[in-house]
């Protein structure tokens, strides 16, 4: 999503999740039953954004 990419690109480099880890996080979300239309049903965040911030955590401890 372009809008989310824009938000991530606006973050300072050190706050952005490095690419391989970002991919790993999204892979977990993609197989998670709580993912609904790109949103995490537990925290209500767009997972593309949440996973892209290096300090973020999955609310269920999956990443
Ligand atoms: S953030 Fe965690 S609970 Fe939410 S969709 Fe991703 S893996 Fe599932």
Coordinates of C-alpha atoms and ligand atoms in Angstrom, one line a residue:
X1 CA 0.0 0.0 0.0
X2 CA 1.5 3.3 -1.1
X3 CA 0.1 5.2 1.9
X4 CA 1.8 2.8 4.4
X5 CA 5.0 2.8 2.4
X6 CA 5.0 6.6 2.7
X7 CA 4.6 6.4 6.5
X8 CA 7.4 3.9 6.8
X9 CA 9.7 5.9 4.5
X10 CA 9.0 9.0 6.8
X11 CA 10.4 7.1 9.8
X12 CA 14.1 7.6 10.7
X13 CA 16.2 4.8 9.2
X14 CA 16.9 3.4 12.7
X15 CA 13.2 3.0 13.5
X16 CA 12.5 1.0 10.3
X17 CA 12.6 -2.8 10.4
X18 CA 15.4 -4.2 8.2
X19 CA 13.9 -5.9 5.1
X20 CA 14.6 -9.6 5.9
X21 CA 13.0 -9.2 9.3
X22 CA 10.1 -7.2 7.9
X23 CA 9.4 -10.0 5.4
X24 CA 9.6 -12.6 8.2
X25 CA 7.1 -10.7 10.3
X26 CA 4.7 -10.3 7.4
X27 CA 5.0 -14.0 6.6
X28 CA 3.8 -14.8 10.2
X29 CA 0.9 -12.3 9.9
X30 CA -0.2 -13.7 6.5
X31 CA -0.8 -17.1 8.0
X32 CA -2.4 -15.8 11.2
X33 CA -6.1 -16.3 11.7
X34 CA -6.3 -12.8 13.3
X35 CA -5.4 -11.0 10.1
X36 CA -8.5 -9.4 8.5
X37 CA -8.2 -7.3 5.4
X38 CA -4.7 -6.2 6.3
X39 CA -5.6 -5.3 9.8
X40 CA -4.7 -7.2 12.9
X41 CA -7.9 -8.0 14.8
X42 CA -6.1 -7.9 18.1
X43 CA -4.4 -4.5 18.0
X44 CA -6.3 -2.9 15.1
X45 CA -3.2 -1.9 13.3
X46 CA -2.3 -2.3 9.7
X47 CA 0.2 -5.1 9.9
X48 CA 2.3 -3.6 7.0
X49 CA 2.9 -0.6 9.2
X50 CA 3.2 -2.3 12.6
X51 CA 5.7 -4.8 11.3
X52 CA 7.7 -2.0 9.6
X53 CA 8.5 -0.3 12.9
X54 CA 11.5 -2.1 14.4
X55 CA 10.4 -1.6 18.0
X56 CA 6.9 -3.0 17.4
X57 CA 5.8 -6.4 18.6
X58 CA 3.0 -8.8 17.7
X59 CA 0.4 -8.4 20.4
X60 CA 0.2 -12.2 20.6
X61 CA 3.9 -12.7 20.8
X62 CA 4.2 -14.4 17.4
X63 CA 7.0 -12.1 16.3
Ligands
LIG1 S1 0.4 -8.9 14.6 FE1 0.4 -10.9 15.5 S2 -1.8 -11.3 16.1 FE2 -1.7 -9.6 14.6 S3 -2.1 -10.6 12.6 FE3 0.2 -10.4 12.9 S4 0.8 -12.3 13.8 FE4 -1.4 -12.2 14.0

